[in-house]
mmCIF file of C-alpha atoms and ligand atoms in Angstrom:
data_model
loop_
_atom_site.group_PDB
_atom_site.id
_atom_site.type_symbol
_atom_site.label_atom_id
_atom_site.label_comp_id
_atom_site.label_asym_id
_atom_site.label_seq_id
_atom_site.Cartn_x
_atom_site.Cartn_y
_atom_site.Cartn_z
ATOM 1 C CA MET A 119 11.357 16.236 -7.756
ATOM 2 C CA PHE A 120 12.504 16.134 -4.141
ATOM 3 C CA CYS A 121 13.269 12.762 -2.597
ATOM 4 C CA ASN A 122 14.767 11.508 0.697
ATOM 5 C CA GLU A 123 16.604 8.208 0.854
ATOM 6 C CA ILE A 124 15.775 6.766 4.261
ATOM 7 C CA ARG A 125 19.035 6.454 6.211
ATOM 8 C CA SER A 126 18.185 3.275 8.057
ATOM 9 C CA CYS A 127 17.050 1.541 4.890
ATOM 10 C CA PRO A 128 19.080 1.925 1.694
ATOM 11 C CA GLY A 129 16.817 1.584 -1.328
ATOM 12 C CA ALA A 130 13.838 3.287 0.343
ATOM 13 C CA TYR A 131 12.973 6.613 -1.252
ATOM 14 C CA HIS A 132 10.379 9.015 0.183
ATOM 15 C CA TYR A 133 8.862 11.662 -2.093
ATOM 16 C CA PRO A 134 6.916 14.085 0.138
ATOM 17 C CA GLY A 135 3.949 15.631 -1.646
ATOM 18 C CA PHE A 136 4.731 13.928 -4.942
ATOM 19 C CA LEU A 137 1.054 13.931 -5.950
ATOM 20 C CA THR A 138 -0.285 17.442 -6.457
ATOM 21 C CA PRO A 139 -3.690 18.209 -4.913
ATOM 22 C CA SER A 140 -5.365 17.895 -8.314
ATOM 23 C CA VAL A 141 -3.774 14.494 -8.963
ATOM 24 C CA GLN A 142 -4.829 13.399 -5.453
ATOM 25 C CA CYS A 143 -8.431 14.338 -6.321
ATOM 26 C CA ASP A 144 -8.249 12.448 -9.590
ATOM 27 C CA VAL A 145 -6.789 9.366 -7.892
ATOM 28 C CA SER A 146 -9.477 9.562 -5.170
ATOM 29 C CA ALA A 147 -12.212 9.604 -7.831
ATOM 30 C CA HIS A 148 -10.686 6.477 -9.383
ATOM 31 C CA ILE A 149 -10.548 4.783 -5.962
ATOM 32 C CA ILE A 150 -14.256 5.447 -5.430
ATOM 33 C CA LYS A 151 -15.031 3.758 -8.754
ATOM 34 C CA ILE A 152 -12.791 0.807 -7.835
ATOM 35 C CA ILE A 153 -14.596 0.373 -4.502
ATOM 36 C CA GLN A 154 -17.962 0.429 -6.311
ATOM 37 C CA GLN A 155 -16.839 -2.417 -8.580
ATOM 38 C CA ALA A 156 -14.792 -4.313 -6.014
ATOM 39 C CA PRO A 157 -16.217 -3.645 -2.524
ATOM 40 C CA LEU A 158 -13.966 -3.214 0.502
ATOM 41 C CA PHE A 159 -13.383 -6.464 2.388
ATOM 42 C CA VAL A 160 -11.558 -7.581 5.512
ATOM 43 C CA SER A 161 -8.552 -9.901 5.447
ATOM 44 C CA TYR A 162 -7.737 -12.272 8.315
ATOM 45 C CA MET A 163 -4.416 -13.377 9.727
ATOM 46 C CA PRO A 164 -3.303 -16.842 8.660
ATOM 47 C CA ARG A 165 -3.982 -19.577 11.274
ATOM 48 C CA THR A 166 -5.262 -17.242 14.037
ATOM 49 C CA GLY A 167 -8.058 -15.720 11.963
ATOM 50 C CA VAL A 168 -7.582 -12.355 13.686
ATOM 51 C CA PRO A 169 -9.131 -9.680 11.434
ATOM 52 C CA MET A 170 -6.867 -6.942 10.099
ATOM 53 C CA SER A 171 -7.893 -3.440 11.105
ATOM 54 C CA VAL A 172 -7.738 -1.979 7.596
ATOM 55 C CA ARG A 173 -10.377 -2.658 4.967
ATOM 56 C CA MET A 174 -9.040 -3.393 1.522
ATOM 57 C CA THR A 175 -9.698 -3.952 -2.127
ATOM 58 C CA ASN A 176 -7.511 -4.216 -5.244
ATOM 59 C CA CYS A 177 -7.192 -3.276 -8.853
ATOM 60 C CA GLY A 178 -5.050 -4.898 -11.519
ATOM 61 C CA PRO A 179 -4.825 -8.450 -12.868
ATOM 62 C CA LEU A 180 -4.069 -9.750 -9.372
ATOM 63 C CA GLY A 181 -5.171 -8.711 -5.905
ATOM 64 C CA TRP A 182 -3.795 -9.455 -2.449
ATOM 65 C CA MET A 183 -5.890 -11.025 0.297
ATOM 66 C CA SER A 184 -5.532 -13.207 3.361
ATOM 67 C CA ASP A 185 -7.828 -15.510 5.284
ATOM 68 C CA LYS A 186 -7.483 -17.942 8.164
ATOM 69 C CA ALA A 187 -7.392 -21.106 6.059
ATOM 70 C CA LEU A 188 -5.141 -20.219 3.150
ATOM 71 C CA GLY A 189 -3.211 -17.168 4.412
ATOM 72 C CA TYR A 190 -1.550 -14.456 2.367
ATOM 73 C CA ARG A 191 -1.924 -14.761 -1.379
ATOM 74 C CA TYR A 192 -2.670 -13.150 -4.705
ATOM 75 C CA VAL A 193 -5.942 -14.009 -6.428
ATOM 76 C CA ASN A 194 -7.408 -13.012 -9.780
ATOM 77 C CA ALA A 195 -10.911 -12.328 -8.458
ATOM 78 C CA HIS A 196 -12.605 -10.557 -5.561
ATOM 79 C CA PRO A 197 -13.178 -13.025 -2.673
ATOM 80 C CA GLU A 198 -16.861 -12.060 -2.261
ATOM 81 C CA THR A 199 -18.131 -11.002 -5.698
ATOM 82 C CA LEU A 200 -15.852 -13.497 -7.499
ATOM 83 C CA LEU A 201 -15.492 -10.878 -10.254
ATOM 84 C CA ALA A 202 -12.169 -9.937 -11.824
ATOM 85 C CA TRP A 203 -10.501 -6.914 -10.192
ATOM 86 C CA PRO A 204 -10.965 -3.570 -11.996
ATOM 87 C CA ALA A 205 -8.062 -2.323 -14.101
ATOM 88 C CA ILE A 206 -5.335 -0.134 -12.612
ATOM 89 C CA PRO A 207 -6.270 3.465 -13.595
ATOM 90 C CA SER A 208 -3.897 5.043 -16.102
ATOM 91 C CA PRO A 209 -2.708 7.882 -13.798
ATOM 92 C CA LEU A 210 -1.365 5.218 -11.415
ATOM 93 C CA LEU A 211 0.427 3.440 -14.258
ATOM 94 C CA GLU A 212 2.042 6.744 -15.226
ATOM 95 C CA ILE A 213 3.191 7.389 -11.655
ATOM 96 C CA TRP A 214 4.631 3.845 -11.544
ATOM 97 C CA ASP A 215 6.624 4.530 -14.713
ATOM 98 C CA ALA A 216 7.830 7.912 -13.478
ATOM 99 C CA LEU A 217 8.965 6.742 -10.046
ATOM 100 C CA THR A 218 10.185 3.185 -10.633
ATOM 101 C CA GLN A 219 11.374 3.236 -14.276
ATOM 102 C CA TYR A 220 10.650 -0.479 -14.097
ATOM 103 C CA PRO A 221 10.230 -1.973 -17.603
ATOM 104 C CA LYS A 222 6.979 -3.825 -16.840
ATOM 105 C CA PRO A 223 3.673 -2.492 -15.484
ATOM 106 C CA PRO A 224 2.412 -3.321 -11.990
ATOM 107 C CA GLU A 225 0.256 -6.457 -11.730
ATOM 108 C CA ALA A 226 -1.442 -5.641 -8.445
ATOM 109 C CA CYS A 227 -2.517 -2.490 -6.685
ATOM 110 C CA LEU A 228 -3.653 -3.074 -3.103
ATOM 111 C CA VAL A 229 -5.969 -0.373 -1.753
ATOM 112 C CA ASN A 230 -5.898 -0.176 2.062
ATOM 113 C CA LEU A 231 -8.421 2.038 3.832
ATOM 114 C CA TYR A 232 -7.695 3.113 7.406
ATOM 115 C CA ASP A 233 -10.060 4.449 10.031
ATOM 116 C CA LEU A 234 -8.690 6.418 12.984
ATOM 117 C CA GLU A 235 -7.835 3.288 14.980
ATOM 118 C CA ALA A 236 -6.431 1.168 12.163
ATOM 119 C CA LYS A 237 -2.761 0.119 12.126
ATOM 120 C CA MET A 238 -0.556 -2.141 10.072
ATOM 121 C CA ALA A 239 1.684 -4.502 12.029
ATOM 122 C CA LEU A 240 5.363 -4.718 11.139
ATOM 123 C CA HIS A 241 5.652 -6.940 8.053
ATOM 124 C CA GLN A 242 7.678 -7.748 4.971
ATOM 125 C CA ASP A 243 6.049 -7.833 1.553
ATOM 126 C CA ARG A 244 7.262 -11.183 0.310
ATOM 127 C CA ASP A 245 4.239 -12.901 -1.214
ATOM 128 C CA GLU A 246 5.396 -11.867 -4.665
ATOM 129 C CA ILE A 247 7.397 -14.269 -6.823
ATOM 130 C CA ASP A 248 9.572 -11.467 -8.174
ATOM 131 C CA LEU A 249 11.171 -9.752 -5.177
ATOM 132 C CA SER A 250 13.584 -7.827 -7.404
ATOM 133 C CA ALA A 251 10.865 -5.475 -8.695
ATOM 134 C CA PRO A 252 10.205 -2.311 -6.690
ATOM 135 C CA ILE A 253 7.048 -1.567 -4.704
ATOM 136 C CA LEU A 254 5.460 1.871 -5.021
ATOM 137 C CA SER A 255 3.278 3.179 -2.200
ATOM 138 C CA LEU A 256 1.022 6.244 -2.439
ATOM 139 C CA SER A 257 -0.757 7.805 0.528
ATOM 140 C CA LEU A 258 -3.894 9.950 0.684
ATOM 141 C CA GLY A 259 -5.695 11.563 3.603
ATOM 142 C CA PHE A 260 -4.531 11.852 7.198
ATOM 143 C CA ASP A 261 -0.899 11.500 8.165
ATOM 144 C CA CYS A 262 0.425 8.315 9.700
ATOM 145 C CA ARG A 263 3.535 7.336 11.598
ATOM 146 C CA PHE A 264 5.283 4.881 9.284
ATOM 147 C CA ARG A 265 7.960 2.535 10.627
ATOM 148 C CA LEU A 266 10.764 1.202 8.468
ATOM 149 C CA GLY A 267 13.326 -1.283 9.733
ATOM 150 C CA GLY A 268 15.816 -3.701 8.294
ATOM 151 C CA GLN A 269 15.652 -7.095 6.679
ATOM 152 C CA LYS A 270 15.271 -8.902 10.003
ATOM 153 C CA ARG A 271 12.282 -8.291 12.245
ATOM 154 C CA ASN A 272 14.472 -7.216 15.182
ATOM 155 C CA ASP A 273 16.778 -4.891 13.216
ATOM 156 C CA PRO A 274 16.658 -1.267 14.381
ATOM 157 C CA SER A 275 13.890 0.761 12.809
ATOM 158 C CA SER A 276 13.041 4.403 12.464
ATOM 159 C CA THR A 277 9.813 6.259 11.892
ATOM 160 C CA PHE A 278 8.755 9.102 9.679
ATOM 161 C CA VAL A 279 5.455 10.641 8.688
ATOM 162 C CA LEU A 280 3.615 9.717 5.500
ATOM 163 C CA SER A 281 1.277 12.536 4.489
ATOM 164 C CA THR A 282 -1.290 12.986 1.779
ATOM 165 C CA GLY A 283 0.285 12.896 -1.671
ATOM 166 C CA ASP A 284 3.482 11.198 -0.487
ATOM 167 C CA ALA A 285 5.086 8.436 -2.517
ATOM 168 C CA LEU A 286 7.433 5.815 -1.105
ATOM 169 C CA VAL A 287 9.468 3.472 -3.299
ATOM 170 C CA LEU A 288 11.064 0.352 -1.831
ATOM 171 C CA LYS A 289 13.624 -1.162 -4.158
ATOM 172 C CA GLY A 290 16.848 -3.126 -4.025
ATOM 173 C CA PRO A 291 17.668 -4.113 -0.440
ATOM 174 C CA ALA A 292 14.733 -2.068 0.897
ATOM 175 C CA ARG A 293 12.308 -4.324 -0.953
ATOM 176 C CA ARG A 294 12.660 -6.838 1.889
ATOM 177 C CA CYS A 295 12.676 -4.377 4.787
ATOM 178 C CA PHE A 296 10.155 -4.764 7.582
ATOM 179 C CA HIS A 297 7.678 -1.893 7.765
ATOM 180 C CA GLY A 298 4.325 -0.966 9.241
ATOM 181 C CA VAL A 299 1.964 1.796 10.273
ATOM 182 C CA ASP A 300 2.257 2.535 14.005
ATOM 183 C CA ARG A 301 -0.753 4.823 14.040
ATOM 184 C CA ILE A 302 -2.820 7.368 12.228
ATOM 185 C CA LEU A 303 -2.060 10.943 13.300
ATOM 186 C CA PRO A 304 -5.596 12.323 13.305
ATOM 187 C CA THR A 305 -4.798 15.892 14.206
ATOM 188 C CA ILE A 306 -2.498 16.485 11.285
ATOM 189 C CA GLY A 307 -3.101 16.488 7.595
ATOM 190 C CA ALA A 308 -5.828 16.556 5.034
ATOM 191 C CA ALA A 309 -9.074 14.654 5.268
ATOM 192 C CA LEU A 310 -9.999 12.393 2.364
ATOM 193 C CA PRO A 311 -12.215 14.113 -0.194
ATOM 194 C CA PRO A 312 -15.894 13.109 -0.307
ATOM 195 C CA PRO A 313 -17.247 10.487 -0.676
ATOM 196 C CA LEU A 314 -14.043 8.637 0.320
ATOM 197 C CA GLY A 315 -14.046 10.587 3.566
ATOM 198 C CA ASP A 316 -17.244 8.789 4.596
ATOM 199 C CA LEU A 317 -15.400 5.464 4.449
ATOM 200 C CA GLY A 318 -12.192 6.231 6.310
ATOM 201 C CA VAL A 319 -9.417 8.713 6.994
ATOM 202 C CA ARG A 320 -6.420 7.389 5.093
ATOM 203 C CA VAL A 321 -5.872 5.411 1.907
ATOM 204 C CA ASN A 322 -2.631 3.684 1.007
ATOM 205 C CA LEU A 323 -2.085 2.197 -2.429
ATOM 206 C CA THR A 324 0.733 -0.266 -3.035
ATOM 207 C CA LEU A 325 1.595 -1.174 -6.594
ATOM 208 C CA ARG A 326 3.601 -4.322 -7.185
ATOM 209 C CA ARG A 327 4.846 -6.842 -9.646
ATOM 210 C CA VAL A 328 3.839 -10.330 -8.575
ATOM 211 C CA SER A 329 4.991 -12.938 -11.077
HETATM 212 C C1 LIG B 120 0.696 1.796 4.493
HETATM 213 N N1 LIG B 120 2.283 0.325 3.492
HETATM 214 O O1 LIG B 120 1.398 2.762 4.205
HETATM 215 C C2 LIG B 120 1.216 0.394 4.415
HETATM 216 N N2 LIG B 120 4.341 -1.957 1.714
HETATM 217 O O2 LIG B 120 -0.451 1.938 4.876
HETATM 218 C C3 LIG B 120 2.906 -0.817 3.193
HETATM 219 O O3 LIG B 120 2.638 -1.861 3.736
HETATM 220 C C4 LIG B 120 3.962 -0.789 2.189
HETATM 221 O O4 LIG B 120 4.211 1.578 2.199
HETATM 222 C C5 LIG B 120 5.306 -2.034 0.803
HETATM 223 C C6 LIG B 120 5.915 -0.918 0.312
HETATM 224 C C7 LIG B 120 5.552 0.318 0.772
HETATM 225 C C8 LIG B 120 4.563 0.397 1.723
HETATM 226 FE FE1 LIG B 121 3.784 -3.531 3.047
#
């Protein structure tokens, strides 16, 4: 399989088109079922309460959320239904094994759904207790301009495009790199298959170890 190590960020590996179209369809069907069991919700920035522009849900033993009062955290139940998160579908567990070779399965899979205007501000993923485990990201739908920097917010960054079917693994030093989604590139790339396409234009899954 073809893979680029991102120059500005050692430990970041981009696998363009890693998911074949048929796997993308299968994963999309699983995402629809997850959203039926665990509806999309909005997270809010800690302290300010500013809503995030993506809608999200999770699968796995733990799920990520944020609200004004308690901020970023992992929880074992959906904040609105109070039900346990659905299980991580087996194709995603297999992709995790193939791309990370990490000896333990992911504990959380965050599902972020973007509309045309949604973005993701520059951030580090550091709410996990175990920051030595890799993070695996999978993208479906429209392209986006993804920004990857260094371990400090003001370190130089570079951008590249994440397209449908792309995988990105952040491990080692890259695990703590700042990153974000500058914008969706609506003129390029595949639309999400129905009925996901009625909900948004891009899905990003991030699979992580937490504990
Ligand atoms: C996104 N991705 O692609 C947002 N986090 O929509 C992330 O925030 C991310 O791609 C950790 C590792 C890889 C990622
Ligand atoms: Fe992230």
